[in-house]
CSV table of C-alpha atoms in Angstrom, one decimal:
chain,number,residue,atom,x,y,z
A,89,MET,CA,23.2,14.3,158.1
A,90,SER,CA,22.4,13.8,154.5
A,91,LYS,CA,18.9,12.8,153.3
A,92,ASN,CA,20.1,9.3,153.0
A,93,GLU,CA,21.5,8.9,156.4
A,94,VAL,CA,18.5,10.4,157.9
A,95,LEU,CA,16.1,7.7,156.1
A,96,GLU,CA,18.5,5.0,157.1
A,97,ALA,CA,18.7,5.8,160.8
A,98,CYS,CA,14.5,6.1,160.6
A,99,TYR,CA,14.6,2.4,158.9
A,100,GLN,CA,17.0,1.1,161.6
A,101,ALA,CA,14.4,2.6,164.3
A,102,LEU,CA,11.7,1.1,163.1
A,103,GLU,CA,13.2,-2.1,161.7
A,104,SER,CA,14.6,-2.5,165.3
A,105,GLY,CA,11.1,-2.0,167.4
A,106,ASP,CA,12.9,0.9,168.8
A,107,VAL,CA,9.7,3.4,169.5
A,108,SER,CA,11.8,6.2,171.3
A,109,GLU,CA,14.4,6.6,168.7
A,110,ALA,CA,11.8,6.3,165.9
A,111,ARG,CA,9.8,9.5,167.4
A,112,GLN,CA,13.0,11.1,168.2
A,113,ARG,CA,13.8,11.0,164.6
A,114,PHE,CA,10.3,12.1,163.3
A,115,ALA,CA,10.4,14.9,165.8
A,116,GLU,CA,14.1,15.8,164.3
A,117,HIS,CA,13.1,15.2,160.6
A,118,PRO,CA,9.5,16.2,160.0
A,119,GLU,CA,9.9,16.1,156.4
A,120,LEU,CA,9.8,12.4,157.1
A,121,ARG,CA,6.0,12.6,157.7
A,122,SER,CA,5.5,13.7,154.3
A,123,ASN,CA,7.0,10.9,152.8
A,124,THR,CA,4.3,8.5,151.8
A,125,GLY,CA,6.1,5.8,150.5
A,126,VAL,CA,8.4,5.3,153.2
A,127,LEU,CA,5.4,5.7,155.7
A,128,LEU,CA,3.7,3.1,153.8
A,129,SER,CA,6.5,0.7,153.3
A,130,GLN,CA,7.4,0.7,156.9
A,131,LEU,CA,3.8,0.4,158.1
A,132,ASP,CA,3.2,-2.6,155.7
A,133,ASP,CA,6.2,-4.4,156.9
A,134,ALA,CA,5.7,-3.8,160.5
A,135,ALA,CA,2.4,-5.0,160.2
A,136,TYR,CA,3.6,-8.3,158.7
A,137,ARG,CA,6.0,-8.9,161.7
A,138,GLY,CA,3.1,-8.3,164.3
A,139,ASP,CA,5.3,-4.9,165.8
A,140,LEU,CA,2.4,-3.2,166.9
A,141,PRO,CA,4.0,-0.1,169.0
A,142,ILE,CA,5.9,0.9,165.7
A,143,VAL,CA,2.5,0.1,163.6
A,144,LYS,CA,0.9,2.7,166.4
A,145,VAL,CA,3.8,5.0,165.9
A,146,LEU,CA,3.4,5.3,161.9
A,147,VAL,CA,-0.4,5.6,161.6
A,148,GLU,CA,0.2,8.2,164.7
A,149,MET,CA,2.8,10.0,162.1
A,150,GLY,CA,0.2,10.1,159.4
A,151,ALA,CA,0.6,6.5,157.4
A,152,ASP,CA,-2.8,5.7,155.8
A,153,PHE,CA,-3.6,2.2,157.1
A,154,ASN,CA,-6.1,1.4,154.3
A,155,ALA,CA,-3.9,2.7,151.8
A,156,PRO,CA,-1.8,0.1,149.7
A,157,ARG,CA,1.8,0.2,149.9
A,158,ASP,CA,2.7,0.9,146.0
A,159,LYS,CA,0.7,0.3,142.9
A,160,HIS,CA,1.5,-3.6,143.0
A,161,ALA,CA,-0.4,-3.8,146.2
A,162,VAL,CA,-4.0,-4.8,146.8
A,163,MET,CA,-5.2,-3.2,149.7
A,164,GLY,CA,-3.4,-1.8,153.0
A,165,ALA,CA,-1.6,-3.2,155.8
A,166,ILE,CA,-4.4,-5.0,157.5
A,167,TYR,CA,-3.6,-7.8,154.7
A,168,SER,CA,0.2,-8.0,155.5
A,169,ALA,CA,-0.9,-8.3,159.1
A,170,ALA,CA,-3.2,-11.5,158.0
A,171,MET,CA,-0.5,-13.0,155.9
A,172,GLY,CA,1.7,-12.6,159.0
A,173,ARG,CA,-0.4,-13.9,161.7
A,174,ALA,CA,-0.3,-10.6,163.4
A,175,THR,CA,-3.5,-11.4,165.0
A,176,ASN,CA,-2.6,-8.2,167.4
A,177,VAL,CA,-2.2,-5.7,164.5
A,178,VAL,CA,-5.4,-7.4,162.7
A,179,ALA,CA,-7.2,-6.6,165.9
A,180,TRP,CA,-6.0,-3.0,166.2
A,181,LEU,CA,-6.5,-2.3,162.8
A,182,LEU,CA,-10.0,-3.3,162.7
A,183,GLU,CA,-10.4,-0.9,166.1
A,184,GLN,CA,-9.5,1.6,163.8
A,185,GLY,CA,-12.0,1.1,161.0
A,186,ALA,CA,-9.8,-1.0,158.5
A,187,ARG,CA,-11.4,-1.9,155.6
A,188,VAL,CA,-11.7,-5.7,155.1
A,189,ASN,CA,-13.2,-6.0,151.8
A,190,VAL,CA,-11.9,-4.5,148.5
A,191,GLU,CA,-13.5,-4.2,144.9
A,192,CYS,CA,-12.0,-5.8,142.1
A,193,ASP,CA,-13.5,-5.9,138.3
A,194,GLY,CA,-16.8,-5.7,140.1
A,195,VAL,CA,-16.4,-8.2,142.7
A,196,ILE,CA,-16.3,-7.5,146.6
A,197,ARG,CA,-14.2,-9.8,147.9
A,198,SER,CA,-11.6,-10.1,151.3
A,199,PRO,CA,-8.1,-10.6,150.2
A,200,PRO,CA,-6.7,-10.9,153.8
A,201,LEU,CA,-9.8,-13.5,154.8
A,202,ILE,CA,-8.5,-15.6,151.6
A,203,SER,CA,-5.0,-15.4,153.1
A,204,ALA,CA,-6.3,-16.4,156.4
A,205,SER,CA,-8.4,-19.3,155.0
A,206,ARG,CA,-5.1,-20.6,152.7
A,207,ASP,CA,-2.8,-20.6,155.4
A,208,GLY,CA,-5.1,-21.6,158.1
A,209,TYR,CA,-5.1,-18.8,160.4
A,210,LEU,CA,-8.5,-19.2,162.3
A,211,ASP,CA,-8.1,-16.7,164.8
A,212,ILE,CA,-7.8,-14.2,162.1
A,213,ALA,CA,-10.5,-15.7,160.1
A,214,LYS,CA,-13.1,-15.1,162.7
A,215,HIS,CA,-11.7,-11.4,163.7
A,216,LEU,CA,-12.3,-10.4,159.9
A,217,ILE,CA,-15.5,-12.0,159.2
A,218,ALA,CA,-17.0,-10.2,162.7
A,219,HIS,CA,-15.9,-6.9,160.8
A,220,GLY,CA,-17.2,-7.6,157.7
A,221,ALA,CA,-15.3,-9.7,156.1
A,222,VAL,CA,-17.2,-11.4,152.3
A,223,PHE,CA,-16.5,-14.9,152.2
A,224,ASN,CA,-18.5,-16.3,149.8
A,225,ALA,CA,-17.2,-13.6,146.7
A,226,VAL,CA,-15.7,-16.1,144.2
A,227,TRP,CA,-12.3,-14.9,142.6
A,228,GLY,CA,-10.3,-16.7,140.1
A,229,GLY,CA,-12.9,-19.2,140.4
A,230,LYS,CA,-12.9,-19.6,144.2
A,231,THR,CA,-14.3,-18.8,147.7
A,232,CYS,CA,-12.8,-18.7,150.8
A,233,LEU,CA,-13.7,-22.4,151.4
A,234,SER,CA,-12.1,-23.5,148.4
A,235,HIS,CA,-8.8,-21.9,149.4
A,236,ALA,CA,-9.3,-23.2,153.0
A,237,LEU,CA,-10.0,-27.0,151.4
A,238,GLU,CA,-7.6,-27.0,148.7
A,239,CYS,CA,-4.6,-26.0,151.1
A,240,GLY,CA,-6.0,-28.4,153.6
A,241,GLN,CA,-7.0,-26.2,156.5
A,242,GLN,CA,-9.6,-28.5,158.1
A,243,GLU,CA,-10.2,-26.3,160.8
A,244,VAL,CA,-10.8,-23.2,159.0
A,245,ALA,CA,-13.0,-24.8,156.2
A,246,ASP,CA,-15.2,-26.6,159.3
A,247,TYR,CA,-15.9,-22.8,160.8
A,248,LEU,CA,-16.3,-21.5,157.5
A,249,ARG,CA,-18.9,-24.1,156.5
A,250,SER,CA,-20.7,-23.0,160.1
A,251,ILE,CA,-21.2,-19.9,159.2
A,252,GLY,CA,-22.8,-20.4,155.3
A,253,ALA,CA,-19.2,-20.9,153.5
A,254,LYS,CA,-19.9,-22.1,150.3
A,255,LEU,CA,-18.0,-23.5,147.1
A,256,PRO,CA,-18.6,-21.7,144.0
A,257,GLU,CA,-20.4,-24.4,142.3
A,258,GLU,CA,-22.9,-24.4,145.7
A,259,LEU,CA,-23.5,-20.9,145.0
A,260,GLU,CA,-27.1,-20.1,143.7
A,261,ALA,CA,-27.6,-18.0,141.4
A,262,PRO,CA,-29.3,-14.6,142.5
A,263,GLN,CA,-32.9,-14.8,141.6
A,264,PRO,CA,-34.2,-12.6,138.9
A,265,ALA,CA,-35.8,-9.1,140.2
A,266,ASP,CA,-39.0,-9.8,141.3
A,267,PRO,CA,-42.3,-7.5,140.8
A,268,ASN,CA,-42.1,-6.0,143.9
A,269,ARG,CA,-38.6,-4.5,143.6
A,270,ASP,CA,-40.4,-2.0,141.1
A,271,GLY,CA,-43.0,-1.3,143.3
A,272,LEU,CA,-40.8,-0.4,146.3
A,273,ILE,CA,-38.4,1.7,144.2
A,274,GLU,CA,-41.4,3.8,142.7
A,275,HIS,CA,-42.9,4.1,146.5
A,276,VAL,CA,-39.3,5.5,147.6
A,277,SER,CA,-39.5,7.8,144.7
A,278,TRP,CA,-42.4,9.1,144.8
A,279,HIS,CA,-42.2,10.2,148.7
A,280,LEU,CA,-38.0,10.9,148.6
A,281,GLY,CA,-37.2,11.4,145.1
A,282,GLN,CA,-35.3,9.9,142.0
A,283,PRO,CA,-32.8,7.3,142.8
A,284,GLN,CA,-29.6,8.0,140.8
A,285,ARG,CA,-27.1,5.2,141.2
A,286,ASP,CA,-26.4,1.8,143.3
A,287,VAL,CA,-23.5,2.2,145.4
A,288,ILE,CA,-23.2,-1.4,146.5
A,289,GLN,CA,-25.1,-4.9,145.3
A,290,GLU,CA,-24.1,-8.3,147.3
A,291,PHE,CA,-25.2,-11.7,146.7
A,292,ILE,CA,-24.4,-14.1,150.0
A,293,PRO,CA,-26.6,-17.2,149.9
A,294,ASN,CA,-29.5,-17.5,152.4
A,295,THR,CA,-29.7,-13.9,152.4
A,296,PRO,CA,-31.4,-11.3,150.0
A,297,SER,CA,-29.6,-9.9,147.2
A,298,VAL,CA,-29.6,-6.4,148.3
A,299,ALA,CA,-28.6,-2.9,146.6
A,300,ILE,CA,-28.0,0.1,148.1
A,301,HIS,CA,-29.4,3.0,146.3
A,302,VAL,CA,-28.7,6.8,146.2
A,303,ILE,CA,-31.0,10.0,146.0
A,304,ARG,CA,-29.6,13.2,146.1
A,305,ASN,CA,-31.6,15.9,147.1
A,306,GLU,CA,-30.2,19.3,146.5
A,307,ASP,CA,-32.8,21.3,148.2
A,308,GLU,CA,-32.1,19.4,151.4
A,309,ARG,CA,-28.6,19.3,150.9
A,310,GLU,CA,-28.4,15.6,151.6
A,311,GLN,CA,-27.8,11.9,150.0
A,312,ILE,CA,-30.7,9.2,151.2
A,313,LEU,CA,-29.4,5.7,150.8
A,314,PHE,CA,-32.0,3.2,150.9
A,315,THR,CA,-31.8,-0.5,150.8
A,316,VAL,CA,-34.1,-2.4,148.0
A,317,GLY,CA,-33.9,-6.1,148.5
A,318,MET,CA,-33.8,-6.9,152.0
A,319,SER,CA,-37.8,-7.4,151.8
A,320,SER,CA,-37.7,-10.2,149.6
A,321,LEU,CA,-37.4,-12.6,152.3
A,322,PRO,CA,-39.1,-12.5,155.9
A,323,MET,CA,-37.0,-11.9,158.9
A,324,THR,CA,-37.6,-14.5,162.3
A,325,VAL,CA,-39.7,-12.5,164.3
A,326,PRO,CA,-41.0,-13.7,167.5
A,327,PRO,CA,-45.4,-13.9,168.0
A,328,GLY,CA,-46.9,-10.5,167.9
A,329,GLY,CA,-44.1,-9.4,165.8
A,330,GLU,CA,-45.2,-10.4,162.4
A,331,ALA,CA,-46.2,-6.1,161.8
A,332,TYR,CA,-42.2,-6.3,161.6
A,333,GLN,CA,-41.3,-9.4,159.6
A,334,TYR,CA,-40.4,-7.5,156.2
A,335,ALA,CA,-38.3,-4.3,156.2
A,336,GLU,CA,-35.7,-1.7,154.5
A,337,LEU,CA,-33.4,0.8,155.6
A,338,VAL,CA,-33.0,4.4,155.3
A,339,LEU,CA,-30.0,6.3,155.8
A,340,ARG,CA,-29.4,10.1,154.7
A,341,LEU,CA,-25.7,11.4,154.5
A,342,PRO,CA,-24.8,15.2,153.7
A,343,LEU,CA,-24.8,16.4,150.1
A,344,ASP,CA,-20.6,16.3,149.9
A,345,TRP,CA,-20.2,12.7,151.8
A,346,PRO,CA,-17.7,11.1,149.4
A,347,LEU,CA,-19.4,8.0,147.6
A,348,SER,CA,-17.4,7.3,145.3
A,349,THR,CA,-15.3,3.5,144.5
A,350,LYS,CA,-12.0,5.3,145.5
A,351,SER,CA,-14.1,6.7,148.8
A,352,PHE,CA,-14.7,2.8,149.9
A,353,ASP,CA,-11.2,2.6,150.8
A,354,ILE,CA,-11.1,5.4,153.3
A,355,ALA,CA,-12.5,4.5,156.9
A,356,GLU,CA,-13.7,7.9,157.4
A,357,ASP,CA,-15.9,7.6,154.3
A,358,PHE,CA,-17.3,4.2,154.0
A,359,TRP,CA,-18.2,3.1,157.6
A,360,PRO,CA,-21.7,4.5,157.0
A,361,ILE,CA,-22.4,2.6,154.4
A,362,GLU,CA,-20.5,-0.7,155.7
A,363,TRP,CA,-22.8,-0.6,158.6
A,364,LEU,CA,-25.7,-0.2,156.2
A,365,ARG,CA,-24.8,-3.2,154.6
A,366,ARG,CA,-23.9,-5.3,157.9
A,367,VAL,CA,-27.6,-4.2,159.4
A,368,ALA,CA,-29.1,-5.2,156.2
A,369,PHE,CA,-27.5,-8.8,156.2
A,370,TYR,CA,-27.4,-9.3,160.1
A,371,PRO,CA,-30.9,-10.8,160.5
A,372,TYR,CA,-30.8,-13.2,157.9
A,373,GLN,CA,-27.5,-14.2,158.9
A,374,ASN,CA,-28.3,-14.8,162.7
A,375,GLN,CA,-32.3,-15.9,162.3
A,376,THR,CA,-33.2,-13.0,163.9
A,377,TRP,CA,-35.4,-9.3,163.3
A,378,LEU,CA,-34.6,-5.9,164.0
A,379,GLY,CA,-36.6,-5.3,167.2
A,380,GLY,CA,-40.1,-3.5,166.4
A,381,PRO,CA,-40.5,-0.3,166.0
A,382,TYR,CA,-37.0,0.9,166.9
A,383,THR,CA,-33.9,-0.8,168.2
A,384,ILE,CA,-30.2,0.3,168.8
A,385,ILE,CA,-26.9,-1.6,168.0
A,386,ALA,CA,-23.9,-0.9,169.3
A,387,ASN,CA,-20.7,-1.2,167.8
A,388,GLY,CA,-18.9,-4.0,170.4
A,389,GLU,CA,-19.8,-3.7,174.3
A,390,PRO,CA,-18.4,-1.0,175.8
A,391,PRO,CA,-19.1,0.6,172.1
A,392,GLU,CA,-16.4,1.5,170.3
A,393,PRO,CA,-16.2,4.4,167.6
A,394,PHE,CA,-17.4,3.3,164.3
A,395,ALA,CA,-14.4,5.3,162.7
A,396,PRO,CA,-11.6,7.6,163.5
A,397,ASN,CA,-13.5,10.7,162.3
A,398,THR,CA,-16.5,10.0,164.9
A,399,LYS,CA,-17.2,9.1,168.2
A,400,MET,CA,-20.4,7.8,167.3
A,401,SER,CA,-20.6,4.2,168.8
A,402,CYS,CA,-24.3,3.0,168.0
A,403,LEU,CA,-26.9,3.1,165.5
A,404,MET,CA,-30.5,3.7,166.4
A,405,LEU,CA,-33.0,2.1,163.8
A,406,LEU,CA,-36.6,3.9,164.2
A,407,ALA,CA,-39.6,2.6,162.1
A,408,ASN,CA,-40.8,5.8,160.1
A,409,PRO,CA,-44.2,6.6,161.5
A,410,SER,CA,-45.2,8.7,158.4
A,411,GLU,CA,-47.2,7.5,155.3
A,412,PHE,CA,-43.6,6.8,153.7
A,413,GLY,CA,-43.0,4.2,156.5
A,414,ARG,CA,-45.0,1.9,155.7
A,415,TRP,CA,-45.8,0.4,152.1
A,416,THR,CA,-47.9,-2.7,151.0
A,417,ARG,CA,-46.3,-5.2,148.5
A,418,PRO,CA,-48.4,-6.0,145.4
A,419,THR,CA,-48.0,-9.8,145.4
A,420,ASP,CA,-49.1,-10.8,148.5
A,421,GLY,CA,-50.3,-7.8,150.8
A,422,ALA,CA,-47.6,-7.9,153.2
A,423,GLU,CA,-46.5,-4.7,154.6
A,424,VAL,CA,-42.8,-3.4,154.2
A,425,VAL,CA,-41.4,-1.1,157.1
A,426,PHE,CA,-38.7,1.4,156.7
A,427,TYR,CA,-36.2,1.9,159.5
A,428,ASP,CA,-34.4,5.4,159.5
A,429,LEU,CA,-30.8,4.9,160.6
A,430,PHE,CA,-29.6,7.6,163.5
A,431,GLY,CA,-25.9,7.8,164.5
A,432,LEU,CA,-25.6,7.8,168.3
A,433,TYR,CA,-23.0,8.2,171.0
A,434,THR,CA,-22.3,5.8,174.3
A,435,GLU,CA,-23.7,8.8,176.0
A,436,GLU,CA,-27.2,8.7,174.0
A,437,ARG,CA,-27.4,4.6,174.1
A,438,ASP,CA,-26.9,4.9,177.7
A,439,LEU,CA,-29.8,7.6,178.2
A,440,GLU,CA,-32.4,5.5,176.3
A,441,LEU,CA,-31.6,2.5,178.6
A,442,ARG,CA,-32.2,4.5,181.7
A,443,GLU,CA,-35.0,6.4,180.7
A,444,GLY,CA,-36.4,5.4,177.7
A,445,LEU,CA,-37.0,6.0,174.1
A,446,PRO,CA,-39.5,9.1,174.3
A,447,GLU,CA,-36.2,11.2,176.4
A,448,LEU,CA,-33.9,10.2,174.1
A,449,LEU,CA,-36.3,11.6,171.1
A,450,ASN,CA,-37.0,14.6,173.5
A,451,ARG,CA,-33.5,15.6,173.3
A,452,PHE,CA,-32.8,15.3,169.8
A,453,GLN,CA,-36.2,17.1,169.1
A,454,SER,CA,-34.9,20.0,171.8
A,455,ARG,CA,-31.5,20.3,169.9
A,456,PHE,CA,-33.1,20.3,166.7
A,457,ILE,CA,-31.1,17.1,165.6
A,458,SER,CA,-31.5,16.5,162.0
A,459,LYS,CA,-32.0,12.9,160.3
A,460,VAL,CA,-28.9,13.8,158.4
A,461,LEU,CA,-25.9,12.2,159.9
A,462,ASP,CA,-23.2,14.3,161.2
A,463,PRO,CA,-20.5,12.3,163.0
A,464,GLN,CA,-19.3,15.6,164.5
A,465,ARG,CA,-22.6,16.9,166.0
């Protein structure tokens, strides 16, 4: 068969949904797996029409579900799946770690959520928002709520309203940096080193404006990510929990962990930052707290791996017990707690549930487990 005939046979198998035939074509012609254009265009088409078995075959063959099909595309296959109301494909891609947000001209937005809002796909909108889709970003003068209302999608609009979505004119501008921020950064700099740059800053109404800063520690071969801004608002704590009302987060990554904007499109690189972001906003979006001296947050129940490159499925937040771990705000004397984040396997979460935190920490200590995230440890 000529090259064109091979491609045509492959196209026919994929477009007809013939999984066995598609696998056979890839087995007979392994060079097809290096044809990124074929893989991505077919993945996009299969995602749009909701052909999950073919989507799985293409991903197995090497198609990157976070990569746009061409230079004109906005983002990966989840956008096409959302436009085609392929709920099964959207759900599966999210389980695999598909990105739901993209940065464009300095604005982080969610094209698949915009599409679902405009087309009235409530089920898809809920899936996307549950996985961190930004719903109050203003793009082209509109938010997701704007799109839903303009297109007459009242059910979606009502849902968006129920979770705090706003029209552009209803959004408050972020407040100027308060004097506590400088003191907080000074405190972190004194103990951990000088921050290099912001990775991401986001404003969501009724939540703090949170920035994630980075410290590169060449000596310890680590990058320290920490939040600034969570502690500008109190969390909703139960009686007796006032000592944990204000908090910031700290996450340590290997020195060579990619942190460029380009890496944010890669699930294997972005998931620690995405989860740091989720944890930062979670207490304010749900009127709750981070649970006192420690808590464990699972990615679903049963817990699912955070991304294809790790089997870790839970995060442990542990209040830092050192001098660094508490800082007093100069304006009102309120204490801010710094939580260290650790990636956990489901088995480690279950151990803590059975035998308690001391036993889990003893295991960590006996195995010399570092604070630096190692997704393969």
